[in-house]
CSV table of C-alpha atoms and ligand atoms in Angstrom, one decimal:
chain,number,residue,atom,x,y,z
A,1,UNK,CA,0.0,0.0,0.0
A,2,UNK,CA,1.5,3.3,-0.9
A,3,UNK,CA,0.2,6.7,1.1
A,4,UNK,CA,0.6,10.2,-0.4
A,5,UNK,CA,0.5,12.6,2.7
A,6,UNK,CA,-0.3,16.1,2.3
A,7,UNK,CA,1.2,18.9,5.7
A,8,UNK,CA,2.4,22.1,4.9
A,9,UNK,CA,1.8,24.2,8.0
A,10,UNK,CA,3.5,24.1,11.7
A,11,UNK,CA,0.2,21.8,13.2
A,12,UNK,CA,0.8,19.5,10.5
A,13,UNK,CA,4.3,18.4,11.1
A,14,UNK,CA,3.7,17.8,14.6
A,15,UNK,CA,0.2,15.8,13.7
A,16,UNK,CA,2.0,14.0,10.8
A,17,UNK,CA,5.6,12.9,13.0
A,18,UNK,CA,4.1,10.2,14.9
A,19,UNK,CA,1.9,8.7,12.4
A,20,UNK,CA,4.1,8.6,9.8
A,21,UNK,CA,6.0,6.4,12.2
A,22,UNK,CA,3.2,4.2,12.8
A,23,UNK,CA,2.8,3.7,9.1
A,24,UNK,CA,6.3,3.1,8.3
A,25,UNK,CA,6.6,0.3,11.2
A,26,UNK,CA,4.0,-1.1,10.3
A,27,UNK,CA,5.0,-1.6,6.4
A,28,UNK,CA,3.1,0.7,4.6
A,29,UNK,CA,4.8,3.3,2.2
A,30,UNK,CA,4.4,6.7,2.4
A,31,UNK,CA,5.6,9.6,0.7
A,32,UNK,CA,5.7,12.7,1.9
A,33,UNK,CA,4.7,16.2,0.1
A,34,UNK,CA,5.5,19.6,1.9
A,35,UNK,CA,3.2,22.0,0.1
A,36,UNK,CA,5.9,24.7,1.5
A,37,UNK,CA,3.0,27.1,2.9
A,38,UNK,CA,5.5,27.3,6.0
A,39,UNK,CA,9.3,27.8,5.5
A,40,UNK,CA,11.3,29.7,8.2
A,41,UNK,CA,13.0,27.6,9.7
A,42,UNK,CA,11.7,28.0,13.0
A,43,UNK,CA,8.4,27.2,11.6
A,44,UNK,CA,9.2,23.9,9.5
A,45,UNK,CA,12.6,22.1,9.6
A,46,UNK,CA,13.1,22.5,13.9
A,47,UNK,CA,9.8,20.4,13.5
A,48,UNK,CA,11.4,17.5,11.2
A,49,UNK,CA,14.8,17.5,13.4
A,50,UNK,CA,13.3,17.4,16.8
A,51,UNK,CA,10.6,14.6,15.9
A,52,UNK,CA,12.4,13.1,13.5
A,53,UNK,CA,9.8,13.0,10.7
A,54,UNK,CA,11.1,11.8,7.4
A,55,UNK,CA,12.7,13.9,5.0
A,56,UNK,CA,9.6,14.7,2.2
A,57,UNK,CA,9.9,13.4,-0.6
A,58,UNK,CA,8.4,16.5,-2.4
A,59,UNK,CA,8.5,20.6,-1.5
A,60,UNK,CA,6.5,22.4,-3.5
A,61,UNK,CA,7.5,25.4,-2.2
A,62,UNK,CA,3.8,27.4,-2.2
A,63,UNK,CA,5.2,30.0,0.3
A,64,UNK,CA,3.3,33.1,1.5
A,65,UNK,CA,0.6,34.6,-0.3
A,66,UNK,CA,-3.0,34.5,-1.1
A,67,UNK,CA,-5.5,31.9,0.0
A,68,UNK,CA,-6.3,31.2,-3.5
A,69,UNK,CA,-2.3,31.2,-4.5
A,70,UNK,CA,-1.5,29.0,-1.7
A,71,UNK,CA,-4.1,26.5,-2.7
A,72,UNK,CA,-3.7,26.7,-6.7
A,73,UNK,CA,-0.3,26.5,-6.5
A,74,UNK,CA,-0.7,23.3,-3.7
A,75,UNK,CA,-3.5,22.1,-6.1
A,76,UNK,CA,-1.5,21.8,-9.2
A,77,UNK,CA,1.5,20.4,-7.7
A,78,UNK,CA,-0.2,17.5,-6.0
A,79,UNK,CA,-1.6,16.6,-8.5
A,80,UNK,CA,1.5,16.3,-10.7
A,81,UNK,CA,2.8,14.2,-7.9
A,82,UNK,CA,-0.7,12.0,-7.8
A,83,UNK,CA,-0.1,11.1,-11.4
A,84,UNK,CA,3.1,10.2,-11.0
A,85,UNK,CA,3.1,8.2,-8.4
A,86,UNK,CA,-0.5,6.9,-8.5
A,87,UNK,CA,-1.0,6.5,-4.4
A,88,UNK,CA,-3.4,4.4,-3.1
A,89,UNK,CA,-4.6,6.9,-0.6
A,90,UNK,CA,-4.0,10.4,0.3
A,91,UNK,CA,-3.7,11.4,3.8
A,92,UNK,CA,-4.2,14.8,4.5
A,93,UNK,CA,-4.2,16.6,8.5
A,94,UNK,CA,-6.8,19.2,10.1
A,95,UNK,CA,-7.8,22.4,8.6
A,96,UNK,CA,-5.2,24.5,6.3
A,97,UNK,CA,-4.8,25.3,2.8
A,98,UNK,CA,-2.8,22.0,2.3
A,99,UNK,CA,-5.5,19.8,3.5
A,100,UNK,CA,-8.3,21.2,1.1
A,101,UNK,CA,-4.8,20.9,-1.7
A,102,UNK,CA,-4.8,17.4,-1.2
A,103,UNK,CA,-8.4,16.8,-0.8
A,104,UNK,CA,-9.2,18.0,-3.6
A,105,UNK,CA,-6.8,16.9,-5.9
A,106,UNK,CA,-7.3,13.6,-5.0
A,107,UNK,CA,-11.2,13.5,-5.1
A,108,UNK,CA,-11.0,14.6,-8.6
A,109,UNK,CA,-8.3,11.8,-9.5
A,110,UNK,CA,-10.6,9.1,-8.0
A,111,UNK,CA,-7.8,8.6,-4.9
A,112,UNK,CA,-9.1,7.6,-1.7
A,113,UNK,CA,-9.1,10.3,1.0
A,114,UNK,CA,-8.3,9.6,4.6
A,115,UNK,CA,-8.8,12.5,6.8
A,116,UNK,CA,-6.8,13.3,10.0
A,117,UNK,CA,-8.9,15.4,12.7
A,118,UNK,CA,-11.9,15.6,10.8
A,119,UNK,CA,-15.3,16.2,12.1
A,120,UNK,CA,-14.1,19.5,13.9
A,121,UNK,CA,-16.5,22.4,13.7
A,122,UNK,CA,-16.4,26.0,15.1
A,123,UNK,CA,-19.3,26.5,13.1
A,124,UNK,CA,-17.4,29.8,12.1
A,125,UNK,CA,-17.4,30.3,8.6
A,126,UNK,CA,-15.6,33.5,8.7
A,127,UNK,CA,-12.5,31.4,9.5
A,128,UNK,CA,-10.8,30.1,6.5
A,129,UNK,CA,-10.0,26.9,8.5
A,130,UNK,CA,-13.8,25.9,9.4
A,131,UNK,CA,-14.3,26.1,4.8
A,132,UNK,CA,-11.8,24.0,4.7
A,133,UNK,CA,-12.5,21.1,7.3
A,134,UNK,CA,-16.0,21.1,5.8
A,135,UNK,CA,-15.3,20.8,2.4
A,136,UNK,CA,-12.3,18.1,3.2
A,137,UNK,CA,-15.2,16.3,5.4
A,138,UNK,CA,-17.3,15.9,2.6
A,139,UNK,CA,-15.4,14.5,0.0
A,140,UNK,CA,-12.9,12.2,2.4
A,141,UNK,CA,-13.5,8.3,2.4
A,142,UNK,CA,-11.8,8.0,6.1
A,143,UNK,CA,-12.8,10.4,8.4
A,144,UNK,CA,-10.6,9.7,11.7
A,145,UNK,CA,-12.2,11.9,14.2
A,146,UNK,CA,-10.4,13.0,17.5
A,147,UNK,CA,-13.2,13.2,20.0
A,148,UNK,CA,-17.1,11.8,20.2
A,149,UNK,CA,-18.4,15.6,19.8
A,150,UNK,CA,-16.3,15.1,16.4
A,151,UNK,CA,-17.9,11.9,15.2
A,152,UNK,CA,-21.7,13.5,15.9
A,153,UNK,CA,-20.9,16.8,14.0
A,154,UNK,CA,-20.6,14.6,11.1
A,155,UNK,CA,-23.8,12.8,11.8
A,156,UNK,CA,-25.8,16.0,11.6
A,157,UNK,CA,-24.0,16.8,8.2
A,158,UNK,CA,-25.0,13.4,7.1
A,159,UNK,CA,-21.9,11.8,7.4
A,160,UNK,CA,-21.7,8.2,9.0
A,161,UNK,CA,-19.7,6.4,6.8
A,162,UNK,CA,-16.2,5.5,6.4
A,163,UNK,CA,-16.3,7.6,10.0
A,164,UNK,CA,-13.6,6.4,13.4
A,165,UNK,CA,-13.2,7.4,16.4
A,166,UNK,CA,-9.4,7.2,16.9
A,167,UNK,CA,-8.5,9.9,19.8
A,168,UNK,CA,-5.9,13.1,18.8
A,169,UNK,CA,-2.4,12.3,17.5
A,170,UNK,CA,-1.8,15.6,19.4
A,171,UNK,CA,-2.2,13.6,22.7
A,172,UNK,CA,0.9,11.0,21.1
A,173,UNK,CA,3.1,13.6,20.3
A,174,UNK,CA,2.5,15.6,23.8
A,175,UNK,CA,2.6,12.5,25.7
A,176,UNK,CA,5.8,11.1,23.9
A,177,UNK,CA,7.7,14.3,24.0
A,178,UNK,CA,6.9,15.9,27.0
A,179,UNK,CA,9.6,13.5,28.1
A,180,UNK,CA,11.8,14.4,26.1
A,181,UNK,CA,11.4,17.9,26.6
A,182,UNK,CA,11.5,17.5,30.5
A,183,UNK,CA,15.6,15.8,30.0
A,184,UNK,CA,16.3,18.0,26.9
A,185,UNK,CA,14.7,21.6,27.2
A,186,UNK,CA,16.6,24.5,28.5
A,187,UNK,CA,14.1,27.2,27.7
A,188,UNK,CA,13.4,28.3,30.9
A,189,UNK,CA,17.0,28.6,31.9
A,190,UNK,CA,17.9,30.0,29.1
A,191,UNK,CA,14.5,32.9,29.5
A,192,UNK,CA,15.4,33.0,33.4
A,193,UNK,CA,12.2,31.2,34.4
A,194,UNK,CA,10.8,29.5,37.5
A,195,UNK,CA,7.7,27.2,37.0
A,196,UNK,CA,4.2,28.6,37.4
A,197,UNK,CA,5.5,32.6,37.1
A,198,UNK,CA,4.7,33.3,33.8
A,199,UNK,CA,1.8,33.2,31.4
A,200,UNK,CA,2.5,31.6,27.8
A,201,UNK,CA,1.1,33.4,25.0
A,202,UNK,CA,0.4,32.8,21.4
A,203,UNK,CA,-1.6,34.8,18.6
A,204,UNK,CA,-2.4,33.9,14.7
A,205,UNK,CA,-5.5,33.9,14.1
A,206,UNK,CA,-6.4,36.7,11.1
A,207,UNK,CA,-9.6,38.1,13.6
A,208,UNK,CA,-6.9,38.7,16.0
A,209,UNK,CA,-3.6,39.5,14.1
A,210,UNK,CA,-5.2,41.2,11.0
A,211,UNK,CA,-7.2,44.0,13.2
A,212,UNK,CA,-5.3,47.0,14.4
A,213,UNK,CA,-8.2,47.4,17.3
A,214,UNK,CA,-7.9,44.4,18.2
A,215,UNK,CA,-4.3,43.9,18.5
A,216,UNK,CA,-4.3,47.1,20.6
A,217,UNK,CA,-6.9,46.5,22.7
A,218,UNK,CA,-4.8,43.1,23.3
A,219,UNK,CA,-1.7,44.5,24.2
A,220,UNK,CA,-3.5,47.8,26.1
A,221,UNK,CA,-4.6,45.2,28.8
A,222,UNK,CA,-2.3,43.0,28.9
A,223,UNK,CA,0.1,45.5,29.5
A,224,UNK,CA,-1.5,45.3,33.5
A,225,UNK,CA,-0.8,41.5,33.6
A,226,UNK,CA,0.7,40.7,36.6
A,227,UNK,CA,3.1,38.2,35.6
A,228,UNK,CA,5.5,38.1,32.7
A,229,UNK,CA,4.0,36.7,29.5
A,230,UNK,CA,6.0,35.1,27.5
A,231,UNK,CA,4.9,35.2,23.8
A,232,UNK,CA,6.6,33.1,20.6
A,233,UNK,CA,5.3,35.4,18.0
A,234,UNK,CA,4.5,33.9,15.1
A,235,UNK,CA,5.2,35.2,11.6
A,236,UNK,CA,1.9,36.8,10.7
A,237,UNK,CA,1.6,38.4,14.1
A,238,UNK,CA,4.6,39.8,14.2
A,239,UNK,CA,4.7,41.5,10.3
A,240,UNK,CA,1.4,43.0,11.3
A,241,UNK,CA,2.4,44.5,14.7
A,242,UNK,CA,5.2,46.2,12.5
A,243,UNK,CA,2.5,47.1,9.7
A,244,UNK,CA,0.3,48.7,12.5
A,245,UNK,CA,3.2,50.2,14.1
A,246,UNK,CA,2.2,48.6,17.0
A,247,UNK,CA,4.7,47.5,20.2
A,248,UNK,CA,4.6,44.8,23.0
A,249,UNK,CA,4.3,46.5,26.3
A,250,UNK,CA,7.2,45.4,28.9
A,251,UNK,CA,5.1,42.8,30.5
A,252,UNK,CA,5.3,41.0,27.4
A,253,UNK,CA,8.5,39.5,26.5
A,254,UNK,CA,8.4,38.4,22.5
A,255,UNK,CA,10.4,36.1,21.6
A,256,UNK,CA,11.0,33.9,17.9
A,257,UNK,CA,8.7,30.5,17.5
A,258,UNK,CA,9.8,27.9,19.2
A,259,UNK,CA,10.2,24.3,18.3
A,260,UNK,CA,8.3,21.3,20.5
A,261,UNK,CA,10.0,20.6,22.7
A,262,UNK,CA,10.9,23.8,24.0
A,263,UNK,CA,7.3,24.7,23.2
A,264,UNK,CA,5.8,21.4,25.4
A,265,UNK,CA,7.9,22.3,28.2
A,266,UNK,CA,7.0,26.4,28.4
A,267,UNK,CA,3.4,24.8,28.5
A,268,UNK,CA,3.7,22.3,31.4
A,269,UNK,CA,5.2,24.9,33.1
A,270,UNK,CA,3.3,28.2,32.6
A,271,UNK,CA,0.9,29.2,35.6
A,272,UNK,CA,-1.6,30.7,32.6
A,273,UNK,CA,-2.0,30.4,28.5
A,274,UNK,CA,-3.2,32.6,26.4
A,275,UNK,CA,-3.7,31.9,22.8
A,276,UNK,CA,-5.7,32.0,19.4
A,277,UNK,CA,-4.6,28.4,18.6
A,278,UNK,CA,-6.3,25.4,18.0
A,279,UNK,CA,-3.9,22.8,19.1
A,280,UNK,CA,-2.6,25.0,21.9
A,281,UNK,CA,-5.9,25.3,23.7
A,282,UNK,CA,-5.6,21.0,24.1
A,283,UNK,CA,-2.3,20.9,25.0
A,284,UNK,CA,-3.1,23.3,27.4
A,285,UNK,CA,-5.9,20.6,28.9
A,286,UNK,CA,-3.7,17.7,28.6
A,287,UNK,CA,-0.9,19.6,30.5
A,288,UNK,CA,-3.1,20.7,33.2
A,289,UNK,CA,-3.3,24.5,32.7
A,290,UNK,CA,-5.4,27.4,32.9
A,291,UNK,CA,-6.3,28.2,29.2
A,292,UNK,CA,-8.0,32.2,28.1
A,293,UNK,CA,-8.6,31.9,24.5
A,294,UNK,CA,-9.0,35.0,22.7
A,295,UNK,CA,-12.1,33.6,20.4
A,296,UNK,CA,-16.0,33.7,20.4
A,297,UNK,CA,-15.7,30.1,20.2
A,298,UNK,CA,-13.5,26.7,19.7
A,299,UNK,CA,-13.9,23.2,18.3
A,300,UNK,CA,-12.3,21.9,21.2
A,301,UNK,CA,-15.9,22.3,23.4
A,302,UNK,CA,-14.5,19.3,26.2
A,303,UNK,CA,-11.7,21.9,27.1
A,304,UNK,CA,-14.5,24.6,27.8
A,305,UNK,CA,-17.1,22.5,29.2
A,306,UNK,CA,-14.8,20.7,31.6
A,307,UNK,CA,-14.1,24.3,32.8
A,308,UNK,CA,-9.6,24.5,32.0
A,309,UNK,CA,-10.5,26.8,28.9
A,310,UNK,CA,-12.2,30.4,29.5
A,311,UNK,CA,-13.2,32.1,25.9
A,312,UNK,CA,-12.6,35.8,26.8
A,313,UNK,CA,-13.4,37.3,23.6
A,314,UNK,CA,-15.1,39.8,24.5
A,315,UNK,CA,-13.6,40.4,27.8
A,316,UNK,CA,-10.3,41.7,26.7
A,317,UNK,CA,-10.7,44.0,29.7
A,318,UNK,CA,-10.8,41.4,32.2
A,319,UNK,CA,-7.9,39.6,31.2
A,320,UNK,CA,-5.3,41.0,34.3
A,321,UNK,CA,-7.3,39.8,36.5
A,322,UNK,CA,-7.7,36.4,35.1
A,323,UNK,CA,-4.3,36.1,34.7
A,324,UNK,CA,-3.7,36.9,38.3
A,325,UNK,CA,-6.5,34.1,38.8
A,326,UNK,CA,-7.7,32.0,36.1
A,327,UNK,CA,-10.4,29.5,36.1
A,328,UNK,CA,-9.1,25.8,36.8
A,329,UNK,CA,-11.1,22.7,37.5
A,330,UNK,CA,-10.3,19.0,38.7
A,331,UNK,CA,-12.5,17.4,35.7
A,332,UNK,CA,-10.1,16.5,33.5
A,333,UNK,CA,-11.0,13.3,31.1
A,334,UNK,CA,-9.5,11.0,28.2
A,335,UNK,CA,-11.5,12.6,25.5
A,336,UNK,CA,-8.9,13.4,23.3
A,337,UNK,CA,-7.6,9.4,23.4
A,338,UNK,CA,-4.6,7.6,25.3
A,339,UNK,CA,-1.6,8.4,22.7
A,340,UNK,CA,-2.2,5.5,20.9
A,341,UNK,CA,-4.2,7.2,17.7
A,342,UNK,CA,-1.6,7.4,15.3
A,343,UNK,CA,-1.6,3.0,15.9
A,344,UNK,CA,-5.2,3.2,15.7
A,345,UNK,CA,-5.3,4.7,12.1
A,346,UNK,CA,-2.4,2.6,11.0
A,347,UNK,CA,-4.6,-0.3,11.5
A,348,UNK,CA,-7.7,0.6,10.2
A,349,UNK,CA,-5.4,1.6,6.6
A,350,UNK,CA,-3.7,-1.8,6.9
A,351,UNK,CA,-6.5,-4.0,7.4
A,352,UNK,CA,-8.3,-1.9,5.1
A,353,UNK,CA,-5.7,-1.9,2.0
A,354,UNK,CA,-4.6,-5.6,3.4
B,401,UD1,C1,-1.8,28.9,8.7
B,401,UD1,C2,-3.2,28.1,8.6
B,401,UD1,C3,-3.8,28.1,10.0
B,401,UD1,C4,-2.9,27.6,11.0
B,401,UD1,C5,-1.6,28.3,11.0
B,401,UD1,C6,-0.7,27.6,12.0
B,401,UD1,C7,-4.4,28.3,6.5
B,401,UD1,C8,-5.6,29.0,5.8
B,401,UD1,N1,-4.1,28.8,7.7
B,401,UD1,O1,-2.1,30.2,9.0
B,401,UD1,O2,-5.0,27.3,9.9
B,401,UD1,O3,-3.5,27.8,12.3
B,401,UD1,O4,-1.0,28.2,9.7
B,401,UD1,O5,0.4,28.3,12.3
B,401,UD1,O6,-3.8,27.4,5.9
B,401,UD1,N2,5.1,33.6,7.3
B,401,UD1,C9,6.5,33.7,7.4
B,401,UD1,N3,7.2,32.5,7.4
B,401,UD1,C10,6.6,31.3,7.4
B,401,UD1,C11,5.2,31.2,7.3
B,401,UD1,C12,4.5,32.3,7.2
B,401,UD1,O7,7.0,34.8,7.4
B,401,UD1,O8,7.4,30.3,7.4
B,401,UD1,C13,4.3,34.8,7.3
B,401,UD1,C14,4.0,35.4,5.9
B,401,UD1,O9,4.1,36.8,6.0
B,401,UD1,C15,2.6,34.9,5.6
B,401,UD1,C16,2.0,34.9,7.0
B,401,UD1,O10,3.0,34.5,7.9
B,401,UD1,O11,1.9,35.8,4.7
B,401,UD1,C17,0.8,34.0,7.2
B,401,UD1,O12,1.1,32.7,6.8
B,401,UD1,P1,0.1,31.7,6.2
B,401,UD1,O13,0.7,30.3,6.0
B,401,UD1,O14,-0.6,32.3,5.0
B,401,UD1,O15,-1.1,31.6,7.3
B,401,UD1,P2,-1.0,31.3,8.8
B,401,UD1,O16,-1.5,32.5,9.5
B,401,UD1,O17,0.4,30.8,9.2
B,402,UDP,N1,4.0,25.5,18.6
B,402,UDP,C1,5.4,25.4,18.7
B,402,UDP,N2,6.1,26.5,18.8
B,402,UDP,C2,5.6,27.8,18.9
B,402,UDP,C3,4.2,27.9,18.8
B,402,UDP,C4,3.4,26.7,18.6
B,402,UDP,O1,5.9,24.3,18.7
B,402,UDP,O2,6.3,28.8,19.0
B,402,UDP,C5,3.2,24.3,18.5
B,402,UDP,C6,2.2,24.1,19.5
B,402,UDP,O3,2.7,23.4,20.7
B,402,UDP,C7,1.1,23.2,18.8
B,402,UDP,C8,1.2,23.7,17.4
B,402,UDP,O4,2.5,24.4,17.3
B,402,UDP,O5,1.5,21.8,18.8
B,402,UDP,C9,0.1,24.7,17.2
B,402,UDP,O6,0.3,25.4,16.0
B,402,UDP,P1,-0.4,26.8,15.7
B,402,UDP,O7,-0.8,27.5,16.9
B,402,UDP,O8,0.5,27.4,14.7
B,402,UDP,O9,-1.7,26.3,14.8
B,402,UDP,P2,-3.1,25.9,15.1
B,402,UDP,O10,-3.1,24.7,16.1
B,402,UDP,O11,-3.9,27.1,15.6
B,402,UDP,O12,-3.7,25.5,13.8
């Protein structure tokens, strides 16, 4: 059985590492195509190195621009590689402009379509990312769905079959290299960090980092936090702040993307996160810590409802205070899976293929 698998964007490589593993152990061959959406360094290869994810076999080298560039140009070159090397499946991860790529170039080439994380809905359709899971969802053969609240937002589109629930391959990754991180990271030396002082921030999303208001309103309260906030910047976030001339107050100390490891272990070890992300928010649950998530919503409900997560979009105001005090809980649950997903896909795609 030969796999075609579709990342492109920082989530990806971190979803893809440990099943990629899983496949290969298990003696099914997969290429790998980097649609190239995400280059720096810091933002792509620390990823590879660090969880030693295969080499791919293909960059298509998409880089920055448009949504319709990034997906054209993804488009076209996937399905170059699809005639060429005529895969049995395509496997494509969450929500970006490289998982609608692949999806589509496969469903128009008659290749199977196994989905990683599908069944996710915000139920935003301002967000590019909620277009794409839907339209992926829809045209997908394997839908491997991370929670049970994934698996019934499918049902109420209609969609039952060819559906699994396999848990996250988030929870693998954290799980696996947590460990690592706790005997290899130096980050909070190297910042000058105890445990539990500092909050961990992250924003990306375009309602966030594309609105001047926004960002300042951000940064105008924040600026009261009463801890230190660490904050990665990523790419987007940071060419805007210089587009809108805008600057981090002291209490937040910017510094460049991290890789995982040194990522996982700023996590464990924050007293407080703040973020836009998607895959932060979880990690967040899984390590046990406060989460304030700067949306009017998130896919990730269990995080909310179990009470770790607080969605404070519209209580930008408040956020000193719940930094100085956030919201935890004891509930805290398997629903994201044990860390064994990334085995639980493998063998649905070998008995499957076999
Ligand atoms: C993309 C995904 C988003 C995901 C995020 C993860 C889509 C539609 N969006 O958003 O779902 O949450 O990745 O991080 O696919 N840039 C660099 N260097 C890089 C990459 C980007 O400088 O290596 C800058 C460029 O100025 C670029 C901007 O960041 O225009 C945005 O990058 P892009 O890949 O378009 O979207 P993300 O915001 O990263
Ligand atoms: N991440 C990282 N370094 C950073 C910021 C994020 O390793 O500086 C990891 C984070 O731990 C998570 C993933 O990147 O596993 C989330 O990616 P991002 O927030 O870019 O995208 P999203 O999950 O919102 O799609």
């Amino acid at each position: 059985m030969k796999t075609l698998t579709i990342i492109g964007a920082r989530p990806q490589f971190i979803k893809a590492g440990m099943v990629s593993h899983a496949l290969r152990r298990n003696g099914i061959q997969e290429l790998l195509c980097h649609t190239g959406q995400h280059y720096d360094d810091n933002m792509s290869m620390v990823f590879f190195e660090e969880m030693g994810i295969p080499q791919p076999d293909y960059n298509l080298g998409v880089g920055s621009g448009s949504h319709a560039e990034q997906t054209a140009a993804s488009l076209r070159g996937i399905e170059d590689i699809i005639l060429k090397e005529k895969p049995d499946l395509v496997l494509v991860y969450g929500d970006t402009n490289a998982t609608i790529a692949g999806a589509l170039a496969a469903s128009k080439l008659h290749i199977p379509i196994a989905h990683v994380e599908a069944g996710l809905r915000s139920y935003n359709r301002t967000m590019p990312e909620e277009i794409n899971r839907v339209l992926t969802d829809v045209i997908s053969t394997y839908l491997f769905c991370p929670t049970s609240v994934a698996v019934e937002n499918l049902k109420k589109e209609g969609i039952t079959k060819g559906v699994y629930l396999t848990g996250d391959v988030m929870v693998d990754s954290l799980m696996h290299f947590t460990k690592v991180a706790e005997n290899k990271s130096t980050i909070l030396e190297h910042l000058k960090l105890e445990p539990k002082s500092y909050g961990l921030m992250t924003i990306h999303r375009p309602a966030n980092a594309d609105n001047r208001g926004k960002l300042l309103g951000l940064l105008n309260s924040l600026e009261k936090s009463p801890i230190p906030l660490i904050f990665p910047i990523h790419p987007r976030t940071l060419k805007l702040l210089s587009e809108f001339d805008l600057e981090a107050h002291p209490a937040i100390r910017p510094i460049d993307p991290v890789g995982y490891l040194d990522m996982m272990w700023l996590e464990k070890n924050a007293k407080v996160i703040l973020t836009d992300s998607g895959g932060i928010q979880k990690e967040a649950y899984l390590h046990q810590v406060p989460c304030l998530t700067v949306r009017p919503e998130t896919e990730w409900v269990e995080t909310v409802e179990d009470g770790w997560n607080t969605l404070v979009n519209d209580r930008i105001e408040e956020l000193p205070e719940l930094i100085q005090s956030p919201p935890i809980s004891i509930r805290n649950k398997s629903h994201y899976g044990d860390g064994q997903a990334a085995e639980i896909i493998t063998g649905i795609l070998k008995e499957t293929f076999s």
